[in-house]
Coordinates of C-alpha atoms in Angstrom, one line a residue:
Chain A
X10 CA 13.7 138.2 219.9
X11 CA 10.3 136.9 218.9
X12 CA 9.0 137.6 222.5
X13 CA 10.3 141.1 222.6
X14 CA 8.6 141.8 219.3
X15 CA 5.4 140.5 220.8
X16 CA 5.8 142.7 223.9
X17 CA 6.5 145.9 221.8
X18 CA 3.4 145.3 219.7
X19 CA 1.1 144.6 222.6
X20 CA -1.8 147.0 221.3
X21 CA -2.3 144.7 218.4
X22 CA -2.9 141.7 220.7
X23 CA -5.2 143.6 222.9
X24 CA -7.2 144.7 219.8
X25 CA -7.4 141.1 218.6
X26 CA -8.5 139.9 222.0
X27 CA -11.2 142.6 222.1
X28 CA -12.4 141.7 218.6
X29 CA -12.7 138.0 219.5
X30 CA -14.5 138.8 222.7
X31 CA -17.0 141.0 220.8
X32 CA -17.6 138.3 218.2
X33 CA -18.1 135.7 221.0
X34 CA -20.6 138.0 222.7
X35 CA -22.6 138.6 219.5
X36 CA -22.8 134.9 218.7
X37 CA -23.3 133.4 222.2
X38 CA -25.1 135.9 224.4
X39 CA -28.8 135.3 224.7
X40 CA -29.6 138.7 226.0
X41 CA -30.1 141.0 223.0
X42 CA -28.7 144.1 224.7
X43 CA -25.5 142.1 225.5
X44 CA -25.3 141.3 221.8
X45 CA -25.3 145.0 221.0
X46 CA -22.6 145.6 223.7
X47 CA -20.7 142.8 221.9
X48 CA -20.9 144.8 218.6
X49 CA -19.4 147.8 220.4
X50 CA -16.6 145.8 222.0
X51 CA -15.8 144.3 218.6
X52 CA -15.7 147.7 216.9
X53 CA -13.6 149.2 219.7
X54 CA -11.0 146.4 219.1
X55 CA -10.8 147.4 215.4
X56 CA -10.5 151.1 216.3
X57 CA -7.7 150.3 218.7
X58 CA -5.9 148.4 215.9
X59 CA -6.3 151.5 213.5
X60 CA -4.9 153.8 216.2
X61 CA -2.0 151.5 216.9
X62 CA -1.2 151.4 213.2
X63 CA -1.1 155.2 213.0
X64 CA 0.8 155.8 216.2
X65 CA 4.5 156.5 216.5
X66 CA 6.3 156.3 219.9
X67 CA 7.2 159.8 220.9
X68 CA 5.2 161.3 218.1
X69 CA 3.0 164.4 218.6
X70 CA -0.4 165.3 217.2
X71 CA -0.2 166.2 213.5
X72 CA -0.7 170.0 214.0
X73 CA 2.1 172.2 212.8
X74 CA 3.5 174.3 215.6
X75 CA 6.5 176.6 215.2
X76 CA 7.4 176.2 218.9
X77 CA 8.2 172.5 218.4
X78 CA 11.9 171.6 217.8
X79 CA 13.1 170.6 214.3
X80 CA 12.8 166.9 213.4
X81 CA 9.9 166.1 215.7
X82 CA 7.8 163.1 214.6
X83 CA 4.1 163.6 213.8
X84 CA 1.8 160.6 214.1
X85 CA -0.2 159.6 211.0
X86 CA -3.5 161.4 211.0
X87 CA -5.3 159.3 208.5
X88 CA -6.2 156.3 210.8
X89 CA -7.6 158.7 213.4
X90 CA -9.9 160.1 210.7
X91 CA -11.0 156.7 209.6
X92 CA -11.7 155.8 213.3
X93 CA -13.8 158.9 213.6
X94 CA -15.9 157.8 210.6
X95 CA -16.0 154.3 212.1
X96 CA -17.3 155.6 215.4
X97 CA -20.2 157.4 213.6
X98 CA -21.0 154.2 211.7
X99 CA -20.9 152.0 214.8
X100 CA -23.0 154.6 216.7
X101 CA -25.7 154.5 214.1
X102 CA -25.8 150.7 214.0
X103 CA -26.1 150.6 217.8
X104 CA -28.9 153.1 217.7
X105 CA -30.8 151.2 215.0
X106 CA -30.3 147.8 216.8
X107 CA -31.5 149.3 220.1
X108 CA -34.6 150.7 218.3
X109 CA -35.4 147.3 216.9
X110 CA -34.9 145.7 220.3
X111 CA -37.4 148.2 221.8
X112 CA -39.9 147.2 219.1
X113 CA -39.2 143.5 219.8
X114 CA -39.9 144.1 223.5
X115 CA -43.3 145.6 222.7
X116 CA -44.1 142.5 220.6
X117 CA -42.8 139.8 222.9
X118 CA -42.4 141.4 226.3
X119 CA -38.8 140.0 226.7
X120 CA -35.4 140.6 225.3
X121 CA -34.1 137.1 225.9
X122 CA -33.5 135.4 222.5
X123 CA -34.5 131.8 223.3
X124 CA -37.8 133.1 224.9
X125 CA -38.5 135.1 221.7
X126 CA -37.9 132.0 219.5
X127 CA -40.2 130.0 221.8
X128 CA -43.0 132.6 221.6
X129 CA -42.8 132.9 217.8
Chain B
X24 CA -18.4 170.5 180.1
X25 CA -17.2 170.4 183.7
X26 CA -20.5 168.9 184.8
X27 CA -20.1 165.9 182.5
X28 CA -16.8 165.0 184.2
X29 CA -18.6 165.2 187.6
X30 CA -21.2 162.7 186.4
X31 CA -19.8 159.6 188.3
X32 CA -19.9 161.7 191.5
X33 CA -23.3 163.2 190.9
X34 CA -24.7 159.8 190.2
X35 CA -24.3 158.9 193.9
X36 CA -24.6 162.4 195.4
X37 CA -28.0 163.4 193.9
X38 CA -30.0 160.3 195.1
X39 CA -28.3 160.8 198.5
X40 CA -29.4 164.4 198.6
X41 CA -33.0 163.4 197.7
X42 CA -32.9 160.9 200.5
X43 CA -31.8 163.7 202.8
X44 CA -34.9 165.9 202.1
X45 CA -37.4 163.0 201.8
X46 CA -38.0 162.5 205.5
X47 CA -39.4 166.0 205.6
X48 CA -41.9 165.1 203.0
X49 CA -42.6 161.7 204.7
X50 CA -43.6 163.6 207.8
X51 CA -46.0 166.2 206.3
X52 CA -46.7 165.3 202.6
X53 CA -46.1 161.6 202.3
X54 CA -48.0 161.2 199.0
X55 CA -45.1 163.0 197.3
X56 CA -42.5 160.5 198.4
X57 CA -43.1 157.8 195.7
X58 CA -42.7 160.4 193.0
X59 CA -39.6 161.8 194.5
X60 CA -38.1 158.3 194.8
X61 CA -39.1 157.6 191.2
X62 CA -37.6 160.9 190.1
X63 CA -34.3 160.0 191.9
X64 CA -34.2 156.6 190.3
X65 CA -34.9 157.9 186.8
X66 CA -32.2 160.6 187.2
X67 CA -29.7 157.9 188.3
X68 CA -30.8 155.7 185.4
X69 CA -30.3 158.5 182.8
X70 CA -26.8 159.2 184.3
X71 CA -25.8 155.6 184.3
X72 CA -26.9 155.2 180.7
X73 CA -24.7 158.2 179.8
X74 CA -21.8 156.7 181.7
X75 CA -22.3 153.3 180.1
X76 CA -22.3 154.8 176.6
X77 CA -19.0 156.4 177.5
X78 CA -17.5 153.2 178.9
X79 CA -18.8 151.2 175.9
X80 CA -16.8 153.6 173.7
X81 CA -13.7 152.3 175.4
X82 CA -13.1 155.0 177.9
X83 CA -12.6 154.3 181.6
X84 CA -13.9 157.1 183.8
X85 CA -12.2 158.2 187.0
X86 CA -13.2 161.0 189.2
X87 CA -11.2 162.2 192.2
X88 CA -13.7 163.5 194.8
X89 CA -12.9 167.1 195.9
X90 CA -9.9 167.4 193.6
X91 CA -7.7 165.2 195.8
X92 CA -5.9 162.8 193.5
X93 CA -5.9 159.1 194.1
X94 CA -3.3 158.2 196.8
X95 CA -4.9 160.7 199.1
X96 CA -8.4 161.3 198.0
X97 CA -11.4 159.0 197.3
X98 CA -11.5 157.9 193.7
X99 CA -14.6 156.9 191.8
X100 CA -13.8 154.6 189.0
X101 CA -16.2 153.3 186.4
X102 CA -15.2 150.4 184.2
X103 CA -17.3 147.8 182.3
X104 CA -18.3 145.9 185.5
X105 CA -19.4 149.0 187.3
X106 CA -21.2 150.4 184.3
X107 CA -23.1 147.1 183.9
X108 CA -24.0 147.0 187.6
X109 CA -25.1 150.6 187.5
X110 CA -27.5 149.9 184.6
X111 CA -28.8 146.8 186.3
X112 CA -29.3 148.5 189.7
X113 CA -31.1 151.6 188.4
X114 CA -33.1 149.7 185.7
X115 CA -34.5 147.0 188.0
X116 CA -35.0 149.4 191.0
X117 CA -37.1 151.6 188.7
X118 CA -39.5 148.8 188.0
X119 CA -39.6 147.6 191.6
X120 CA -40.5 151.1 192.6
X121 CA -43.3 151.2 190.0
X122 CA -44.5 147.9 191.5
X123 CA -44.4 149.1 195.1
X124 CA -46.4 152.2 194.3
X125 CA -49.6 150.2 194.4
X126 CA -48.6 147.1 196.3
X127 CA -47.0 148.8 199.4
X128 CA -50.3 150.2 200.9
X129 CA -51.4 146.5 201.3
X130 CA -48.1 145.4 202.9
X131 CA -46.9 148.0 205.3
X132 CA -48.7 150.4 207.6
X133 CA -49.4 153.7 205.7
X134 CA -47.4 156.1 207.9
X135 CA -44.3 154.1 207.2
X136 CA -44.6 154.4 203.4
X137 CA -42.6 157.7 203.2
X138 CA -39.8 156.3 205.2
X139 CA -39.8 153.1 203.1
X140 CA -39.1 155.1 200.0
X141 CA -36.4 157.1 201.7
X142 CA -34.7 153.8 202.7
X143 CA -35.2 152.4 199.2
X144 CA -33.4 155.3 197.5
X145 CA -30.7 155.3 200.3
X146 CA -30.0 151.6 199.6
X147 CA -29.9 152.2 195.9
X148 CA -27.5 155.1 196.2
X149 CA -25.2 153.2 198.5
X150 CA -25.3 150.1 196.3
X151 CA -24.2 152.3 193.4
X152 CA -21.5 153.7 195.6
X153 CA -20.2 150.3 196.4
X154 CA -19.9 149.3 192.8
X155 CA -18.1 152.4 191.6
X156 CA -15.8 153.2 194.5
X157 CA -12.2 152.5 194.2
X158 CA -11.3 153.2 197.9
X159 CA -11.3 150.5 200.6
X160 CA -12.6 152.7 203.4
X161 CA -15.3 154.2 201.3
X162 CA -16.3 150.7 200.4
X163 CA -16.8 150.0 204.2
X164 CA -18.9 153.1 204.7
X165 CA -21.1 152.2 201.7
X166 CA -21.4 148.6 202.9
X167 CA -22.7 149.9 206.3
X168 CA -25.2 152.2 204.6
X169 CA -26.5 149.3 202.5
X170 CA -26.7 147.1 205.6
X171 CA -28.7 149.7 207.6
X172 CA -30.9 150.5 204.6
X173 CA -31.7 147.0 203.8
X174 CA -32.5 146.1 207.4
X175 CA -34.8 149.1 207.4
X176 CA -36.5 147.7 204.2
X177 CA -37.2 144.5 206.1
X178 CA -38.4 146.1 209.4
X179 CA -40.7 148.5 207.6
X180 CA -43.4 145.8 207.6
X181 CA -43.8 146.3 211.3
X182 CA -44.7 142.7 212.1
X183 CA -43.3 140.4 214.7
X184 CA -41.5 138.1 212.3
X185 CA -40.0 140.8 210.1
X186 CA -38.7 142.7 213.2
X187 CA -37.1 139.6 214.6
X188 CA -35.6 138.7 211.2
X189 CA -34.2 142.2 210.7
X190 CA -32.5 142.2 214.1
X191 CA -30.8 138.9 213.2
X192 CA -29.8 140.4 209.8
X193 CA -28.4 143.5 211.4
X194 CA -26.4 141.5 214.0
X195 CA -24.9 139.2 211.4
X196 CA -24.2 141.9 208.9
X197 CA -22.5 144.0 211.6
X198 CA -20.4 141.1 212.4
X199 CA -19.5 140.9 208.7
X200 CA -18.7 144.6 208.6
X201 CA -16.4 144.1 211.6
X202 CA -14.4 141.4 209.7
X203 CA -14.4 143.6 206.6
X204 CA -13.1 146.6 208.6
X205 CA -10.4 144.5 210.2
X206 CA -9.3 143.2 206.9
X207 CA -9.1 146.8 205.6
X208 CA -7.0 147.7 208.7
X209 CA -4.6 144.8 207.9
X210 CA -4.2 146.0 204.3
X211 CA -3.7 149.6 205.5
X212 CA -1.0 148.5 208.0
X213 CA 0.9 146.6 205.3
X214 CA 0.6 148.9 202.4
X215 CA -0.2 152.4 203.8
X216 CA -2.8 152.9 201.1
X217 CA -6.5 152.6 200.7
X218 CA -6.9 153.0 196.9
X219 CA -7.3 149.7 195.1
X220 CA -4.6 150.0 192.4
X221 CA -2.1 151.5 194.9
X222 CA -2.7 148.8 197.4
X223 CA -2.3 146.2 194.6
X224 CA 1.1 147.6 193.4
X225 CA 2.3 147.8 197.0
X226 CA 1.1 144.2 197.7
X227 CA 3.0 142.9 194.7
X228 CA 6.2 144.4 196.3
X229 CA 5.7 143.5 200.0
X230 CA 3.0 140.8 199.9
X231 CA 5.5 137.9 199.8
X232 CA 7.1 138.9 203.1
X233 CA 3.8 138.5 205.0
X234 CA 2.3 135.1 203.8
X235 CA 0.4 134.6 207.1
X236 CA -1.0 138.1 207.0
X237 CA -2.1 137.8 203.4
X238 CA -3.9 134.6 204.3
X239 CA -5.6 136.2 207.3
X240 CA -6.7 139.3 205.3
X241 CA -8.0 137.1 202.5
X242 CA -10.1 135.0 204.9
X243 CA -11.3 138.1 206.8
X244 CA -12.6 139.5 203.5
X245 CA -14.1 136.2 202.6
X246 CA -16.0 135.9 205.9
X247 CA -16.9 139.6 206.1
X248 CA -18.4 139.9 202.6
X249 CA -19.5 136.2 202.6
X250 CA -21.8 136.8 205.5
X251 CA -23.5 139.6 203.7
X252 CA -23.5 137.8 200.3
X253 CA -25.1 134.7 202.1
X254 CA -22.4 132.2 201.1
X255 CA -23.7 128.9 202.2
X256 CA -22.9 128.2 205.9
X257 CA -23.3 132.0 206.6
X258 CA -26.7 132.3 205.0
X259 CA -28.8 131.7 208.1
X260 CA -30.1 135.2 208.2
X261 CA -31.3 135.2 204.6
X262 CA -34.5 133.1 204.5
X263 CA -36.1 134.9 207.4
X264 CA -35.2 138.3 206.3
X265 CA -36.1 137.9 202.7
X266 CA -39.3 136.0 203.3
X267 CA -40.7 138.3 206.0
X268 CA -40.0 141.6 204.2
X269 CA -42.6 143.3 202.0
X270 CA -42.5 141.8 198.4
X271 CA -40.8 144.8 196.7
X272 CA -38.1 144.8 199.3
X273 CA -37.6 141.0 199.1
X274 CA -37.2 141.5 195.3
X275 CA -34.5 144.1 195.8
X276 CA -32.8 142.3 198.7
X277 CA -32.7 139.0 196.9
X278 CA -32.0 140.2 193.4
X279 CA -29.6 143.1 194.0
X280 CA -28.3 143.6 197.5
X281 CA -26.6 140.3 197.9
X282 CA -25.1 140.7 194.4
X283 CA -23.3 144.0 195.1
X284 CA -21.4 142.3 197.9
X285 CA -20.3 139.6 195.5
X286 CA -19.1 142.3 193.1
X287 CA -17.2 144.0 195.9
X288 CA -15.7 140.7 196.8
X289 CA -14.7 140.0 193.2
X290 CA -13.0 143.4 192.9
X291 CA -11.0 142.8 196.1
X292 CA -10.0 139.3 195.1
X293 CA -8.9 140.2 191.6
X294 CA -8.1 143.9 191.5
X295 CA -6.5 144.2 195.0
X296 CA -4.9 140.8 195.7
X297 CA -4.5 139.6 192.2
X298 CA -5.3 136.1 190.9
X299 CA -2.0 134.6 192.2
X300 CA -2.8 135.3 195.8
X301 CA -6.3 134.1 195.3
X302 CA -4.8 130.8 194.1
X303 CA -1.9 130.5 196.6
X304 CA -3.9 131.2 199.8
X305 CA -6.3 128.2 198.9
X306 CA -9.2 130.7 199.0
X307 CA -10.2 129.4 195.6
X308 CA -10.7 125.8 196.9
X309 CA -12.6 127.1 199.9
X310 CA -14.9 129.0 197.7
X311 CA -15.4 126.1 195.3
X312 CA -16.3 123.9 198.3
X313 CA -18.7 126.3 199.8
X314 CA -20.3 127.0 196.4
X315 CA -20.9 123.3 195.9
X316 CA -22.4 123.0 199.3
X317 CA -24.6 126.1 198.6
X318 CA -25.9 124.6 195.3
X319 CA -27.0 121.4 196.9
X320 CA -27.9 122.7 200.4
X321 CA -29.9 125.7 199.2
X322 CA -31.9 123.6 196.8
X323 CA -32.6 120.9 199.4
X324 CA -33.7 123.4 202.0
X325 CA -35.9 125.1 199.4
X326 CA -37.5 121.8 198.5
X327 CA -38.9 121.3 202.0
X328 CA -40.3 124.9 202.4
X329 CA -44.1 125.4 202.1
X330 CA -44.2 129.2 202.2
X331 CA -43.6 130.5 198.7
X332 CA -41.4 133.4 199.6
X333 CA -39.3 131.2 201.9
X334 CA -38.8 128.8 199.0
X335 CA -37.7 131.6 196.8
X336 CA -35.3 132.9 199.5
X337 CA -33.6 129.5 199.8
X338 CA -33.4 129.3 196.1
X339 CA -31.4 132.5 196.2
X340 CA -28.9 130.7 198.5
X341 CA -28.5 128.0 195.8
X342 CA -28.1 130.6 193.0
X343 CA -25.4 132.5 195.0
X344 CA -23.6 129.2 194.9
X345 CA -23.6 129.2 191.1
X346 CA -22.1 132.7 191.1
X347 CA -19.4 131.7 193.5
X348 CA -18.7 128.5 191.5
X349 CA -17.9 130.7 188.5
X350 CA -15.4 132.7 190.5
X351 CA -13.9 129.6 192.1
X352 CA -13.2 128.1 188.7
X353 CA -10.9 131.0 188.2
X354 CA -10.9 131.0 184.4
X355 CA -11.8 133.9 182.2
X356 CA -14.9 132.0 181.0
X357 CA -16.0 131.1 184.5
X358 CA -15.8 134.6 185.9
X359 CA -17.6 136.0 182.8
X360 CA -20.4 133.5 183.2
X361 CA -20.6 134.3 186.9
X362 CA -21.0 137.9 186.2
X363 CA -23.7 137.1 183.6
X364 CA -25.5 135.0 186.2
X365 CA -25.6 138.0 188.5
X366 CA -27.7 139.9 185.9
X367 CA -29.8 136.9 184.9
X368 CA -30.5 135.9 188.5
X369 CA -31.5 139.5 189.3
X370 CA -34.1 139.4 186.6
X371 CA -35.4 136.0 187.5
X372 CA -35.6 136.5 191.2
X373 CA -37.2 140.0 191.0
X374 CA -39.7 138.5 188.6
X375 CA -40.5 135.6 191.0
X376 CA -40.8 137.8 194.1
X377 CA -42.9 140.4 192.4
X378 CA -45.2 137.6 191.1
X379 CA -45.5 136.3 194.6
X380 CA -46.3 139.8 195.7
X381 CA -49.0 140.1 193.0
X382 CA -50.5 136.8 194.0
X383 CA -50.6 137.9 197.6
X384 CA -52.2 141.2 196.5
X385 CA -55.0 139.6 194.6
X386 CA -55.7 136.4 196.6
X387 CA -53.9 136.7 199.9
X388 CA -52.3 133.3 199.3
X389 CA -48.8 132.6 200.6
X390 CA -48.5 128.8 200.6
X391 CA -47.2 126.8 197.6
X392 CA -50.0 124.3 198.1
X393 CA -52.7 127.0 197.5
X394 CA -51.9 127.8 193.9
X395 CA -54.6 125.7 192.2
X396 CA -56.3 127.4 189.3
X397 CA -54.2 130.6 189.6
X398 CA -53.0 130.1 186.0
X399 CA -56.5 131.0 184.8
X400 CA -57.3 133.7 187.4
X401 CA -54.0 135.6 186.9
X402 CA -52.7 134.6 183.5
X403 CA -50.1 137.4 183.1
X404 CA -48.6 137.0 186.5
X405 CA -48.5 133.2 186.3
X406 CA -47.0 133.3 182.8
X407 CA -44.2 135.5 184.1
X408 CA -43.8 133.2 187.1
X409 CA -43.6 130.2 184.7
X410 CA -41.0 131.8 182.5
X411 CA -38.8 132.7 185.5
X412 CA -39.1 129.2 187.0
X413 CA -38.3 127.6 183.7
X414 CA -35.2 129.8 183.5
X415 CA -34.3 128.8 187.1
X416 CA -34.5 125.1 186.2
X417 CA -32.4 125.8 183.1
X418 CA -34.6 125.1 180.1
X419 CA -33.1 126.3 176.8
X420 CA -34.2 129.6 175.4
X421 CA -34.3 131.1 178.9
X422 CA -31.5 133.0 180.7
X423 CA -30.8 130.4 183.3
X424 CA -29.9 127.8 180.6
X425 CA -27.0 130.0 179.4
X426 CA -25.4 130.2 182.7
X427 CA -25.9 126.5 183.7
X428 CA -24.5 125.4 180.3
X429 CA -21.7 127.9 180.6
X430 CA -20.8 126.8 184.1
X431 CA -20.8 123.2 183.0
X432 CA -18.5 124.0 180.1
X433 CA -16.3 126.0 182.4
X434 CA -15.9 123.3 185.0
X435 CA -15.0 120.8 182.2
X436 CA -12.5 123.3 180.9
X437 CA -11.0 123.7 184.4
X438 CA -10.8 119.8 184.8
X439 CA -13.5 119.7 187.5
X440 CA -16.0 117.3 186.0
X441 CA -17.7 116.7 189.4
X442 CA -19.2 120.1 189.3
X443 CA -21.1 119.2 186.1
X444 CA -22.9 116.5 188.2
X445 CA -23.6 119.0 190.9
X446 CA -25.0 121.5 188.4
X447 CA -27.3 118.8 186.9
X448 CA -28.4 117.7 190.4
X449 CA -29.1 121.2 191.5
X450 CA -31.1 121.8 188.3
X451 CA -33.2 118.7 188.9
X452 CA -33.9 119.9 192.5
X453 CA -34.9 123.3 191.1
X454 CA -37.3 121.5 188.8
X455 CA -38.6 119.5 191.8
X456 CA -39.6 122.6 193.7
X457 CA -40.7 124.9 191.0
X458 CA -42.7 122.6 188.7
X459 CA -45.3 121.5 191.3
X460 CA -46.3 125.1 191.7
X461 CA -46.7 125.6 188.0
X462 CA -48.5 122.2 187.6
X463 CA -50.9 123.2 190.3
X464 CA -51.6 126.6 188.8
X465 CA -52.5 125.2 185.4
X466 CA -53.5 121.6 185.5
X467 CA -55.3 120.9 188.8
X468 CA -58.5 119.0 188.1
X469 CA -61.7 120.8 188.9
X470 CA -60.4 124.2 187.8
X471 CA -62.5 125.8 185.2
X472 CA -60.7 126.3 181.9
X473 CA -61.7 129.9 181.5
X474 CA -59.3 132.8 181.5
X475 CA -59.9 136.0 183.5
X476 CA -57.7 139.1 183.4
X477 CA -55.6 139.6 186.5
X478 CA -57.3 141.9 189.0
X479 CA -54.0 143.6 189.8
X480 CA -53.2 147.2 188.9
X481 CA -51.4 147.6 185.6
X482 CA -48.4 149.3 187.3
X483 CA -47.8 146.1 189.0
X484 CA -48.2 143.9 185.9
X485 CA -45.8 145.9 183.8
X486 CA -42.7 145.4 186.0
X487 CA -43.4 141.6 186.2
X488 CA -43.9 141.3 182.4
X489 CA -40.7 143.3 181.7
X490 CA -38.6 141.2 184.1
X491 CA -39.9 138.1 182.3
X492 CA -39.1 139.5 178.9
X493 CA -35.6 140.4 180.3
X494 CA -35.1 136.7 181.2
X495 CA -36.0 135.6 177.7
X496 CA -33.9 138.3 176.1
X497 CA -30.9 137.2 178.1
X498 CA -31.5 133.6 177.1
X499 CA -31.5 134.4 173.4
X500 CA -29.0 137.2 173.0
X501 CA -26.4 137.0 175.8
X502 CA -23.5 137.6 173.4
X503 CA -23.2 141.4 173.5
X504 CA -23.2 141.5 177.4
X505 CA -20.7 138.7 177.5
X506 CA -18.4 140.6 175.2
X507 CA -18.8 143.7 177.3
X508 CA -17.9 141.8 180.4
X509 CA -15.0 140.0 178.8
X510 CA -13.2 143.3 178.4
X511 CA -13.3 143.8 182.1
X512 CA -12.2 140.2 183.0
X513 CA -9.3 140.2 180.5
X514 CA -7.9 143.3 182.0
X515 CA -7.3 141.7 185.4
X516 CA -6.9 138.0 184.5
X517 CA -4.0 137.5 182.2

């Protein structure tokens, strides 16, 4: 029974794995661009989790349509809206981080973190 | 009187609108920007005074944005803690802005000045938003704005070190935001709400069924906001970022930005989860342990630094430990004293960082070993520096004494006498790294015993003096603020 519950809820696991991978990339990668990619992977994992929370199997998009049969299930729109905001936030963080990395490249001529620490 | 009801909303909206138009001025008429920023801060200060008067009258203000009532819409809620934080944020930011008007041209490249003021007001508005919001997702958005704004304040200096430090700050605070957002997702999954009181009532009903999830959520919140609040093992970004930033931004970052994260953490622990969960998930012991490490570790690291601003930055790590110690004690008294310490430490640290900025402005000195004779060359600045340092060490009559004494009493009350030893030890370490600077400034042999007036603009001296007076005022009359805070603490902790 436990295993079947795990199988049904697989999106949660994938989101957790993505989150951990992203964290690992931020903390362990030496290339600064890869760190930024890690941020994006991490946030993608969280967004997947939000979407999975809001989703219903067999549900339709929450737009009222008279052509649909009675008793059809609509998915929860709120998590999708939150994800939309989250994407904007993660986009701006990514842009800002990349801008700083460009500036660091002008200063040090490299984007490899240990090299930057050595040159400091 | 419809506008008066909208006051909590306007408080955040108006500074944000001013930030929105400020880049235009920064591009073409950058000499207007300081006045715009000052205007926005004064406006926010007037509004927060009006709100605080209402709250002090015993009325809690709630505003539903856009007319959507709480379970659906975003609620802005102002209680005693929020009112006090609003006053602190606006009041101190006003003086820091006044200071930066003359000190900035020496610290950052002139074209960046307009952008600097934009980021300053943006950070202030988002910090106010964080303290007054009653909605978890809105909290996340405000946290991200503060993170980007404060990184911008560090990177504005345009030097190698500050650029590198701000990248590290941005990476780690994004990691923290990720944990925060995941914790919010967990809470939303379990309760289906984002509004604090609704989540809290729902958690009381279903929380017991998910003990593991509660534990996970609690630790995600602790890590997420702890990274940003520089709780001890997660403080590694702080010394670089705070010491390489321009002095007005170091003052704001060290005095205010880390504090609003602590306030947000306190709200989540006590308003959303409730004290019982805080206790049952062992989060309390973890926080006590980390706070003890911070008090000792931060002071020890500060002791070995030679750069004045780095020393001050590590001292912030230790002081954050005091605040968390108060929370960890978990008694009404402990939390009250921790909240008081947030105010007092803001005054002390802003005073110290601004004095460091003034010393750099006049003499260009940065190292703690180069302070000889400064007590005679810059009497006002060094007097303020001395007051704030004495307060840090915990000498009676100054603000720091009240909180040290209060925390010691609180830990005895909570049957944790070991913390008294830690507090005394940390106070001694504080003395060991602040007193040599003061000693050097006043009593080095060879210095001529002749006073000169500081050669620093008066707009830079006034903020320093007012912060020092604030420290003394807090040390002598802490009673009314404690009473005001007690009303907040008692509402959630009984």
